[in-house]
């Protein structure tokens, strides 16, 4: 094993679809040292802040250790007998469409394969959908319309070889940081141009040559304009177009399209078109700004049209490139884990595909029409059509649109099973049966990343308590439902072989997903399987698709689609005048059940927020650090206002990560309407309409504590710190007795107290002590509390004098919010170094403090601190 020492085990990161290889070394005490695998083709040793902090997210605290039925711990036999009986009963009494699975692109291929086989082949229902519906569905549909198959044509090598990279609706710097760094490295070498298409300024704009700040949802109009420019500029590839149908219709639509809806100037658009046209090697990376839209599939096809028309596809350095979000979003598509797919890219509605799979599985019952897609699946759970629902590895009570309605639907469903690693999630709290799953690093299997590379995840830690791997739980349930032979799986290797063999059938139908070359892989070869890109068949191994003009429609040709711009489902109006955009932050993963456990990941942005433009803030009378109340027809949220011209006037941006567990009033999907793309069924998660107003509580608070707190105020948000926890608070009824409130919040009835009240200002500062150490501290005021938060966050457990001043003594500088999560360097530390050391570049800061020298994702933030300092100097 070159690159790894003998105590290290190769595996793959469980977060984003970049699919970085990691080397794991258990410390023997339940901990794990993690570093990037220098030999993995996706990352060559690099990791981002989230990957590097993986070791800090393990541990038993909060883990679900035993099955629970109605909140009571039980054993596997009782739990799974009940699950099996309820599924069989529902199918017998109400038919197969009364049961459903809601899965996740974070499941391993082997888990997914068993789930898909169980429900489609044996329970006879196609009601299996996944969070990929919220994520990749528009890309899947767009690929199928254009290529006749769901295939990503290129590979990551194209990012190194491109001369122009367009990021359409992708904040790659934060969401696929290692790919972004790879692009920056290539840019150093060859001067790769970078264009960002995004309604807001993001970290990915830091190095961009051009940022097209278009209006939400207007991408089709922009790419249609590009297509007409390519045509008019004589840039179409007549030879390649012999392999493509539909040019005329696509052009006609494009010419009928009005680019002014993008809100971009003619000169900006013309410059973009010139750059695209004048560059042979163009990669267009696209992600959720494209997919999560009621015109998501059209957006995808508008992009594919431009690449097909110019033959810029499947060749080194060229192509449309959908980056997948989750580690196995691609694997889920391969096994057919969506309601409208079968298995191995075979089609549910194709009679011969169905018959072949049925025979292969020896399946008693196969559905012949698509099942319910995510939004409809939960509606059916809510209105009684769905009697039994099994949710695995996902948290829909937080992440589905109209999340309050989804919560109610799960509650209303007769019988809900949830498999998770913790009981402390919004969804798990609603389960009738809760099943403890083995977590990453405790289980074995495979995942496929954005460029079709299959990697192994490996177990290096024992599953705690009674936790079991998801495939194992599903197979056991299948046996208990009466299909012992079909689900007689002993190992993931056995499942993988079966999946590979089934893909051979797909290959025999002429489909692309064929890994039959691995169908006889031995247990030990599976054990040592290195990363490899599909297909893996007798005819083909890895590589790119479509340079040869061979597509998967019956006539072998690709399709260009006539696409027209449509506005998002709802437009701002007098009642709901703001457009709500949502997305991710750098250091958190979705609902934070794992990343939220690492203090240094929580230190970057410790509180949910809403970005609002200065003009809008002024109009609403919103000052920095005020709280905003957002409301929509489906819900409400309270968030901290961040006033910034990164967003356009009329737009708001809110991150997706906060939940009932971490900030109950900041669940953004309560606000998002469940409007879906008509082709893909993907919800429009980025263009809801909302009303916004300043929310005026009676008091604001900031608290730190050694232990978790139990806040009860109308607004709170809690985050991990090295020393324990920190929380932002705000309440509507005045705090009559701050000490009693603090004892309640900290659950510390006995601790000694120091208290300072300023009755003139109406503010209180108090700290609880035990054995001379600060246990907790609470600061309240009628206005947003001004204290050194990052300094205070470090105090619990220490004997700090002067805690009540709320600001650090000279010998304990306040590091400020974490900027560099890899080396745990705060903003104030960087600003001080810039000032004292006269630092002028990101590289200088790296030399002085190491900040920014590892994963690189914080370099845009460091650049901004430098700019801020230089701006100040200029003004001085
Ligand atoms: N740190 C971190 N990384 C992650 C994840 C995470 O939770 N945290 N999750 C992973 C997953 S599952 C996914 S799917 C990916 C998502 O990765 P991305 O898609 O890159 O992330 P998002 O922040 O959801 O959205 C990307 C951008 O789309 C923009 N946008 C909104 N509306 C429009 C529009 O109409 N047009 C255009 N062109 N842009 C628009 C938003 O402003 C946003 O900056 O990230 C993966 N990586
Ligand atoms: N408004 C808005 N909403 C969005 C998005 C957006 O951009 N805007 N993005 C959407 C997208 S792209 C996505 S992918 C979704 C993501 O949303 P979700 O999938 O709902 O979020 P996660 O937090 O990833 O949920 C994973 C769950 O699996 C559990 N888990 C971890 N490991 C294991 C394991 O090994 N086995 C099992 N059984 N469980 C485990 C975790 O504890 C957690 O509860 O959110 C979607 N929702
Ligand atoms: S870029 Fe970061 S989150 Fe994504 S796979 Fe690599 S280390 Fe994991
Ligand atoms: Mo996703």
PDB file of N, CA and C and ligand atoms in Angstrom, residues 12-22 36 42-43 46-52 54 172 174-180 325 327 449 586 589 855 857, ligand 3:
ATOM      1  N   UNK A  12     -13.217   6.055   2.321  1.00  0.00           N
ATOM      2  CA  UNK A  12     -13.645   7.246   1.579  1.00  0.00           C
ATOM      3  C   UNK A  12     -14.431   8.131   2.522  1.00  0.00           C
ATOM      4  N   UNK A  13     -14.308   9.440   2.340  1.00  0.00           N
ATOM      5  CA  UNK A  13     -15.006  10.418   3.171  1.00  0.00           C
ATOM      6  C   UNK A  13     -16.521  10.247   3.006  1.00  0.00           C
ATOM      7  N   UNK A  14     -17.302  10.354   4.086  1.00  0.00           N
ATOM      8  CA  UNK A  14     -18.755  10.148   4.000  1.00  0.00           C
ATOM      9  C   UNK A  14     -19.531  11.405   3.637  1.00  0.00           C
ATOM     10  N   UNK A  15     -18.854  12.479   3.321  1.00  0.00           N
ATOM     11  CA  UNK A  15     -19.607  13.701   3.024  1.00  0.00           C
ATOM     12  C   UNK A  15     -19.777  13.879   1.515  1.00  0.00           C
ATOM     13  N   UNK A  16     -19.173  14.878   0.926  1.00  0.00           N
ATOM     14  CA  UNK A  16     -19.671  15.283  -0.396  1.00  0.00           C
ATOM     15  C   UNK A  16     -19.258  14.352  -1.530  1.00  0.00           C
ATOM     16  N   UNK A  17     -19.887  14.564  -2.668  1.00  0.00           N
ATOM     17  CA  UNK A  17     -19.707  13.710  -3.841  1.00  0.00           C
ATOM     18  C   UNK A  17     -18.347  13.805  -4.498  1.00  0.00           C
ATOM     19  N   UNK A  18     -17.457  14.678  -3.977  1.00  0.00           N
ATOM     20  CA  UNK A  18     -16.087  14.661  -4.483  1.00  0.00           C
ATOM     21  C   UNK A  18     -15.519  13.257  -4.316  1.00  0.00           C
ATOM     22  N   UNK A  19     -15.831  12.657  -3.171  1.00  0.00           N
ATOM     23  CA  UNK A  19     -15.433  11.262  -2.952  1.00  0.00           C
ATOM     24  C   UNK A  19     -13.969  11.099  -2.603  1.00  0.00           C
ATOM     25  N   UNK A  20     -13.472  11.933  -1.683  1.00  0.00           N
ATOM     26  CA  UNK A  20     -12.049  11.878  -1.340  1.00  0.00           C
ATOM     27  C   UNK A  20     -11.686  10.572  -0.638  1.00  0.00           C
ATOM     28  N   UNK A  21     -10.497  10.073  -0.967  1.00  0.00           N
ATOM     29  CA  UNK A  21      -9.970   8.919  -0.250  1.00  0.00           C
ATOM     30  C   UNK A  21      -9.355   9.370   1.061  1.00  0.00           C
ATOM     31  N   UNK A  22      -9.555   8.577   2.106  1.00  0.00           N
ATOM     32  CA  UNK A  22      -8.972   8.907   3.417  1.00  0.00           C
ATOM     33  C   UNK A  22      -8.176   7.710   3.929  1.00  0.00           C
ATOM     34  N   UNK A  36      -5.767  12.584   4.348  1.00  0.00           N
ATOM     35  CA  UNK A  36      -6.115  12.353   2.950  1.00  0.00           C
ATOM     36  C   UNK A  36      -5.264  11.233   2.376  1.00  0.00           C
ATOM     37  N   UNK A  42      -9.295  11.063  -6.665  1.00  0.00           N
ATOM     38  CA  UNK A  42     -10.169  12.235  -6.515  1.00  0.00           C
ATOM     39  C   UNK A  42      -9.465  13.363  -5.782  1.00  0.00           C
ATOM     40  N   UNK A  43      -8.634  13.057  -4.808  1.00  0.00           N
ATOM     41  CA  UNK A  43      -8.093  14.130  -3.946  1.00  0.00           C
ATOM     42  C   UNK A  43      -6.583  14.127  -3.802  1.00  0.00           C
ATOM     43  N   UNK A  46      -5.442  15.488  -0.532  1.00  0.00           N
ATOM     44  CA  UNK A  46      -6.091  16.666   0.053  1.00  0.00           C
ATOM     45  C   UNK A  46      -7.372  16.276   0.772  1.00  0.00           C
ATOM     46  N   UNK A  47      -7.729  17.037   1.805  1.00  0.00           N
ATOM     47  CA  UNK A  47      -9.057  16.924   2.417  1.00  0.00           C
ATOM     48  C   UNK A  47      -9.514  18.335   2.742  1.00  0.00           C
ATOM     49  N   UNK A  48     -10.821  18.520   2.884  1.00  0.00           N
ATOM     50  CA  UNK A  48     -11.298  19.831   3.317  1.00  0.00           C
ATOM     51  C   UNK A  48     -11.505  19.809   4.828  1.00  0.00           C
ATOM     52  N   UNK A  49     -11.966  20.935   5.366  1.00  0.00           N
ATOM     53  CA  UNK A  49     -12.127  21.039   6.822  1.00  0.00           C
ATOM     54  C   UNK A  49     -13.037  19.936   7.363  1.00  0.00           C
ATOM     55  N   UNK A  50     -14.091  19.592   6.634  1.00  0.00           N
ATOM     56  CA  UNK A  50     -15.019  18.579   7.149  1.00  0.00           C
ATOM     57  C   UNK A  50     -14.370  17.200   7.169  1.00  0.00           C
ATOM     58  N   UNK A  51     -13.661  16.873   6.105  1.00  0.00           N
ATOM     59  CA  UNK A  51     -12.984  15.575   6.060  1.00  0.00           C
ATOM     60  C   UNK A  51     -11.930  15.476   7.152  1.00  0.00           C
ATOM     61  N   UNK A  52     -11.195  16.566   7.353  1.00  0.00           N
ATOM     62  CA  UNK A  52     -10.128  16.546   8.359  1.00  0.00           C
ATOM     63  C   UNK A  52     -10.662  16.405   9.771  1.00  0.00           C
ATOM     64  N   UNK A  54     -13.181  14.598  10.679  1.00  0.00           N
ATOM     65  CA  UNK A  54     -13.998  13.391  10.846  1.00  0.00           C
ATOM     66  C   UNK A  54     -13.755  12.707  12.193  1.00  0.00           C
ATOM     67  N   UNK A 172     -18.805  25.790  -5.334  1.00  0.00           N
ATOM     68  CA  UNK A 172     -17.825  24.703  -5.248  1.00  0.00           C
ATOM     69  C   UNK A 172     -16.804  24.942  -4.135  1.00  0.00           C
ATOM     70  N   UNK A 174     -17.115  25.980  -1.222  1.00  0.00           N
ATOM     71  CA  UNK A 174     -17.589  25.517   0.080  1.00  0.00           C
ATOM     72  C   UNK A 174     -18.169  24.103   0.021  1.00  0.00           C
ATOM     73  N   UNK A 175     -18.708  23.727  -1.117  1.00  0.00           N
ATOM     74  CA  UNK A 175     -19.463  22.473  -1.154  1.00  0.00           C
ATOM     75  C   UNK A 175     -18.673  21.304  -1.750  1.00  0.00           C
ATOM     76  N   UNK A 176     -17.676  21.601  -2.563  1.00  0.00           N
ATOM     77  CA  UNK A 176     -16.781  20.561  -3.075  1.00  0.00           C
ATOM     78  C   UNK A 176     -15.362  21.135  -3.001  1.00  0.00           C
ATOM     79  N   UNK A 177     -14.925  21.452  -1.774  1.00  0.00           N
ATOM     80  CA  UNK A 177     -13.703  22.263  -1.627  1.00  0.00           C
ATOM     81  C   UNK A 177     -12.473  21.638  -2.290  1.00  0.00           C
ATOM     82  N   UNK A 178     -12.376  20.334  -2.268  1.00  0.00           N
ATOM     83  CA  UNK A 178     -11.177  19.718  -2.834  1.00  0.00           C
ATOM     84  C   UNK A 178     -11.178  19.842  -4.366  1.00  0.00           C
ATOM     85  N   UNK A 179     -12.346  19.751  -4.983  1.00  0.00           N
ATOM     86  CA  UNK A 179     -12.415  19.975  -6.439  1.00  0.00           C
ATOM     87  C   UNK A 179     -12.072  21.424  -6.757  1.00  0.00           C
ATOM     88  N   UNK A 180     -12.560  22.319  -5.917  1.00  0.00           N
ATOM     89  CA  UNK A 180     -12.302  23.740  -6.133  1.00  0.00           C
ATOM     90  C   UNK A 180     -10.805  24.018  -6.041  1.00  0.00           C
ATOM     91  N   UNK A 325     -23.980  15.756  -4.884  1.00  0.00           N
ATOM     92  CA  UNK A 325     -23.878  16.302  -3.540  1.00  0.00           C
ATOM     93  C   UNK A 325     -23.384  15.294  -2.538  1.00  0.00           C
ATOM     94  N   UNK A 327     -22.182  11.504  -0.901  1.00  0.00           N
ATOM     95  CA  UNK A 327     -21.085  10.600  -1.248  1.00  0.00           C
ATOM     96  C   UNK A 327     -21.515   9.493  -2.201  1.00  0.00           C
ATOM     97  N   UNK A 449     -18.585   8.307  -6.733  1.00  0.00           N
ATOM     98  CA  UNK A 449     -18.532   9.771  -6.644  1.00  0.00           C
ATOM     99  C   UNK A 449     -18.981  10.427  -7.951  1.00  0.00           C
ATOM    100  N   UNK A 586     -19.766  26.413   4.789  1.00  0.00           N
ATOM    101  CA  UNK A 586     -18.532  25.672   4.526  1.00  0.00           C
ATOM    102  C   UNK A 586     -18.338  24.464   5.428  1.00  0.00           C
ATOM    103  N   UNK A 589     -22.456  19.895   7.588  1.00  0.00           N
ATOM    104  CA  UNK A 589     -23.071  18.936   6.676  1.00  0.00           C
ATOM    105  C   UNK A 589     -24.553  18.837   7.018  1.00  0.00           C
ATOM    106  N   UNK A 855      -6.413  22.826   3.676  1.00  0.00           N
ATOM    107  CA  UNK A 855      -7.438  22.516   2.675  1.00  0.00           C
ATOM    108  C   UNK A 855      -7.691  23.714   1.768  1.00  0.00           C
ATOM    109  N   UNK A 857      -9.921  26.023   1.964  1.00  0.00           N
ATOM    110  CA  UNK A 857     -11.284  26.566   1.801  1.00  0.00           C
ATOM    111  C   UNK A 857     -11.455  27.913   2.482  1.00  0.00           C
TER     112      UNK A 857
HETATM  113  S1  LIG B   3     -14.186  17.638  -0.407  1.00  0.00           S
HETATM  114 FE1  LIG B   3     -14.278  17.497   1.847  1.00  0.00          FE
HETATM  115  S2  LIG B   3     -16.354  16.752   2.308  1.00  0.00           S
HETATM  116 FE2  LIG B   3     -15.972  16.390   0.132  1.00  0.00          FE
HETATM  117  S3  LIG B   3     -15.244  14.262   0.061  1.00  0.00           S
HETATM  118 FE3  LIG B   3     -13.433  15.606   0.160  1.00  0.00          FE
HETATM  119  S4  LIG B   3     -12.927  15.773   2.321  1.00  0.00           S
HETATM  120 FE4  LIG B   3     -15.005  14.948   2.198  1.00  0.00          FE
END
